[in-house]
mmCIF file of C-alpha atoms (C1' of nucleotides) in Angstrom:
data_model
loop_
_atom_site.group_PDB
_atom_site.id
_atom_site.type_symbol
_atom_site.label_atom_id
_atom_site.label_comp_id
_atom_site.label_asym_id
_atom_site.label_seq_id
_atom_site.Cartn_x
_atom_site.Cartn_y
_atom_site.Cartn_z
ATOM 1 C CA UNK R 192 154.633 123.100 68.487
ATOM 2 C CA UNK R 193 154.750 120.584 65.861
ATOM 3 C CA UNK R 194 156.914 117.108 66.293
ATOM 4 C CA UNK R 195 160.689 117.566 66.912
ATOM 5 C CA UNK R 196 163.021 117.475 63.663
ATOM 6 C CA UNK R 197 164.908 114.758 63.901
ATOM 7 C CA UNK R 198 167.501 115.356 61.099
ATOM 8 C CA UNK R 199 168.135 118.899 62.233
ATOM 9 C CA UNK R 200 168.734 117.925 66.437
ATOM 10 C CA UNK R 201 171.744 115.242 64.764
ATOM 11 C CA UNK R 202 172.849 117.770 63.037
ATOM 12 C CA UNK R 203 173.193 119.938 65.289
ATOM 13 C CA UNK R 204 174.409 117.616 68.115
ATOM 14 C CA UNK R 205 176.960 115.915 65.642
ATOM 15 C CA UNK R 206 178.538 119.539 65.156
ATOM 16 C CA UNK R 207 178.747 120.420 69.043
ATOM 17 C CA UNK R 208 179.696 116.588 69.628
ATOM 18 C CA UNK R 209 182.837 117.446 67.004
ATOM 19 C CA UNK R 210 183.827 119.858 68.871
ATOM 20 C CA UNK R 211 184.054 118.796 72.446
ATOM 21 C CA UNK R 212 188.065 119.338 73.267
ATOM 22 C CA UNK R 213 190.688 116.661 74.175
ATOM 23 C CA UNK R 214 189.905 115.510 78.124
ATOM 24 C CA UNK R 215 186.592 116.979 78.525
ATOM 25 C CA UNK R 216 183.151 115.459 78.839
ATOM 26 C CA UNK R 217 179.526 116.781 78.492
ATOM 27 C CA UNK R 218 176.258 115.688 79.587
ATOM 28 C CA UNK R 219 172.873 114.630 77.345
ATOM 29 C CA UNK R 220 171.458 117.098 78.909
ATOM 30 C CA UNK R 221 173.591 120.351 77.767
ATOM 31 C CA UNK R 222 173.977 118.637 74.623
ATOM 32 C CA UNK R 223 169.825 119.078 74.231
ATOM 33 C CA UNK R 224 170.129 122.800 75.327
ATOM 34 C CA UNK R 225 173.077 123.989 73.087
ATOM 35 C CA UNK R 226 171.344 122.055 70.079
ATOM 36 C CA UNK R 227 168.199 124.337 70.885
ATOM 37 C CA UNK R 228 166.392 121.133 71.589
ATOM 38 C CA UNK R 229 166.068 121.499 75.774
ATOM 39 C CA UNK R 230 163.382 118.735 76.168
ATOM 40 C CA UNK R 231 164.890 116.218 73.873
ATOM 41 C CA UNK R 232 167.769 114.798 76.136
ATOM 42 C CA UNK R 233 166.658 111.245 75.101
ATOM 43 C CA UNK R 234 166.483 111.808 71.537
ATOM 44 C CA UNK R 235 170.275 113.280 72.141
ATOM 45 C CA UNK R 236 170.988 109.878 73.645
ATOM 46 C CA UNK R 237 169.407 108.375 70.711
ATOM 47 C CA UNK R 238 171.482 110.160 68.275
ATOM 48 C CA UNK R 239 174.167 109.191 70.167
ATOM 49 C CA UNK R 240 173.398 104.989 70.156
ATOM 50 C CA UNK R 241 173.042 105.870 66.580
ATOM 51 C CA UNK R 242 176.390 107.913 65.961
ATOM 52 C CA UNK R 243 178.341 105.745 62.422
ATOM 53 C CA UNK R 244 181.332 104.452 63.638
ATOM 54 C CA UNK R 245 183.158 106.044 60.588
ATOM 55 C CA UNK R 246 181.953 109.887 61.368
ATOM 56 C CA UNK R 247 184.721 109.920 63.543
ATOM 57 C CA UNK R 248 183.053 111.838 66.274
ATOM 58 C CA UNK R 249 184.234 111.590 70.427
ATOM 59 C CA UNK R 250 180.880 110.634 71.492
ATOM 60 C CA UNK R 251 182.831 108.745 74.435
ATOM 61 C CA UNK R 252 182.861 112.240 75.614
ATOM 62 C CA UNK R 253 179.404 112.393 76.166
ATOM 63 C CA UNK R 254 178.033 110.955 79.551
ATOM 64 C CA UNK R 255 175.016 111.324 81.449
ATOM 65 C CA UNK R 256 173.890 114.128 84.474
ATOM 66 C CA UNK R 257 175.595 111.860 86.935
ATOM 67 C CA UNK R 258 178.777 111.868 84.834
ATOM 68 C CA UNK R 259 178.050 107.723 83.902
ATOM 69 C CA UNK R 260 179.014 105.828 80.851
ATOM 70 C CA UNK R 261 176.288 104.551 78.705
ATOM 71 C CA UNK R 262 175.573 101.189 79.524
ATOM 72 C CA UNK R 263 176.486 98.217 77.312
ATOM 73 C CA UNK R 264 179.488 100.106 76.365
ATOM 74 C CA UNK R 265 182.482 99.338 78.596
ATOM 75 C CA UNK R 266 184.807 100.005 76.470
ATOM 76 C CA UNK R 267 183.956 104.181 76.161
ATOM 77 C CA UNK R 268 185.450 104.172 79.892
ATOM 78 C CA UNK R 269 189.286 103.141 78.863
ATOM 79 C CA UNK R 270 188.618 105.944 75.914
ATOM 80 C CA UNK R 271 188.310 108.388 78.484
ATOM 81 C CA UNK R 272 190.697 107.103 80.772
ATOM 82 C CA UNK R 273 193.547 107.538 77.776
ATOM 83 C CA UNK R 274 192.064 111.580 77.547
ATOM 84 C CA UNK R 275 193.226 111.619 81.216
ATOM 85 C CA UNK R 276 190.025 111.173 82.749
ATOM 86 C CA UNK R 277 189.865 109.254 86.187
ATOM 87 C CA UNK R 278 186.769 107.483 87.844
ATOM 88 C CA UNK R 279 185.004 107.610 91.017
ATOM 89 C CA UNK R 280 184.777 104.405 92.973
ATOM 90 C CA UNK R 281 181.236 104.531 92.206
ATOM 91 C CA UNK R 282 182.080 104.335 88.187
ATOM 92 C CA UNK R 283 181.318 107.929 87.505
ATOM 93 C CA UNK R 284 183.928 110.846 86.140
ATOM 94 C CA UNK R 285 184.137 113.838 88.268
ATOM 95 C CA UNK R 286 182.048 116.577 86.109
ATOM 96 C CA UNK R 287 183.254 119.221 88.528
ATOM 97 C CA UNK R 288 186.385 118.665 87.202
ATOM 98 C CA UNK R 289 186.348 117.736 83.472
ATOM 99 C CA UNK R 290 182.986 119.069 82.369
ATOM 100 C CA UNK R 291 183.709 121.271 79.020
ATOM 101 C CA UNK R 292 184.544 124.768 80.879
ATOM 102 C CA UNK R 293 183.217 126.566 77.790
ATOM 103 C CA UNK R 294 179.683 124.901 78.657
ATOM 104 C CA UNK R 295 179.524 124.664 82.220
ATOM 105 C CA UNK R 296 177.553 127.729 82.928
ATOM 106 C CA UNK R 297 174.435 125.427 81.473
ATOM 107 C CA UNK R 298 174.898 123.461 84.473
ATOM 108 C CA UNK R 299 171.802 124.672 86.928
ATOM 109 C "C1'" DC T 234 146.564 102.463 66.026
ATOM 110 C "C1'" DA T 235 148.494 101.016 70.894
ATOM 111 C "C1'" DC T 236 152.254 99.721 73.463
ATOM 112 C "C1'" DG T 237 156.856 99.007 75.059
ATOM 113 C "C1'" DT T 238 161.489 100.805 74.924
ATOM 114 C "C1'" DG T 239 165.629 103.771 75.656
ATOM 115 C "C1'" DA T 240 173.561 105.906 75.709
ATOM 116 C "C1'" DC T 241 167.837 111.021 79.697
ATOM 117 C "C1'" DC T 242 166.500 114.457 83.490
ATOM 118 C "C1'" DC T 243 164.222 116.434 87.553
ATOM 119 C "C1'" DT T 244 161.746 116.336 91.913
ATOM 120 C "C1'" DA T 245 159.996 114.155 95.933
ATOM 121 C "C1'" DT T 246 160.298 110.759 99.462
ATOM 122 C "C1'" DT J 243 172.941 108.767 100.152
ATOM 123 C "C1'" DA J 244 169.418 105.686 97.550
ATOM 124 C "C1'" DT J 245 164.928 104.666 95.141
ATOM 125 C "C1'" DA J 246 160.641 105.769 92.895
ATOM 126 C "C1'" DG J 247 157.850 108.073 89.858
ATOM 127 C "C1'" DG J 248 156.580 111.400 86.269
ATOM 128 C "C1'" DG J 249 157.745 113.813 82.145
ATOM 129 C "C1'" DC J 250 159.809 113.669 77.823
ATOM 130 C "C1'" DC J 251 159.572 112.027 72.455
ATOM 131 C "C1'" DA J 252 160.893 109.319 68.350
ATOM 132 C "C1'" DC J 253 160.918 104.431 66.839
ATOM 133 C "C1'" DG J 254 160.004 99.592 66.096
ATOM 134 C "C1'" DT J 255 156.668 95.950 66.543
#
DNA sequence: CACGTGACCCTAT
DNA sequence: TATAGGGCCACGT
């Protein structure tokens, strides 16, 4: 197995990413598996950091396995919270309940 | 070239 | 229910 192809996982994340619906959320983690990338969650996460302002994409919709919000960015919680989605007390969304249905079966 | 870092994830304690 | 540690891999210094 030679190194991972960068270009290729953003592409493929940034086209999944795009589609995400209104009010839904999913993880690093699936994102890695649907891209055909399974071990790469942290290179999906560094896509993500890296996502141009100007592509337009809902990567507020992505969170982590424990339904977080990326840290240093406060501001992708109130962009959820206008989709509808409410948080925990302990700052988390509920992925039972607004995890993408079409992608939940990657779950365990 | 070696090392530290990160919008991660899983298992064990 | 919390923390800790290992695995993961590209990137910048």
């Amino acid at each position: 197995m030679g190194k991972v192809d960068r270009k290729k996982l953003e592409s493929e994340v940034y086209k999944i990413v795009g589609e995400i619906p209104f009010g839904s959320v999913v993880t690093y983690g699936q994102l890695a598996r649907l891209a055909g990338f399974p071990q790469c969650a942290r290179m999906v996460g560094y896509a993500m950091a890296h996502t141009p302002e100007a592509s337009g994409l809902p990567c507020h919709r992505v969170v982590n396995s424990q339904g977080r919000i990326a840290p240093n960015w406060p501001e992708q919680r109130a962009l959820l919270e206008q989709e509808g989605i409410c948080f925990r007390t302990n700052g988390c969304v509920d992925l039972h309940k607004y995890m993408w249905k079409e992608i939940s079966h990657l779950d365990g």
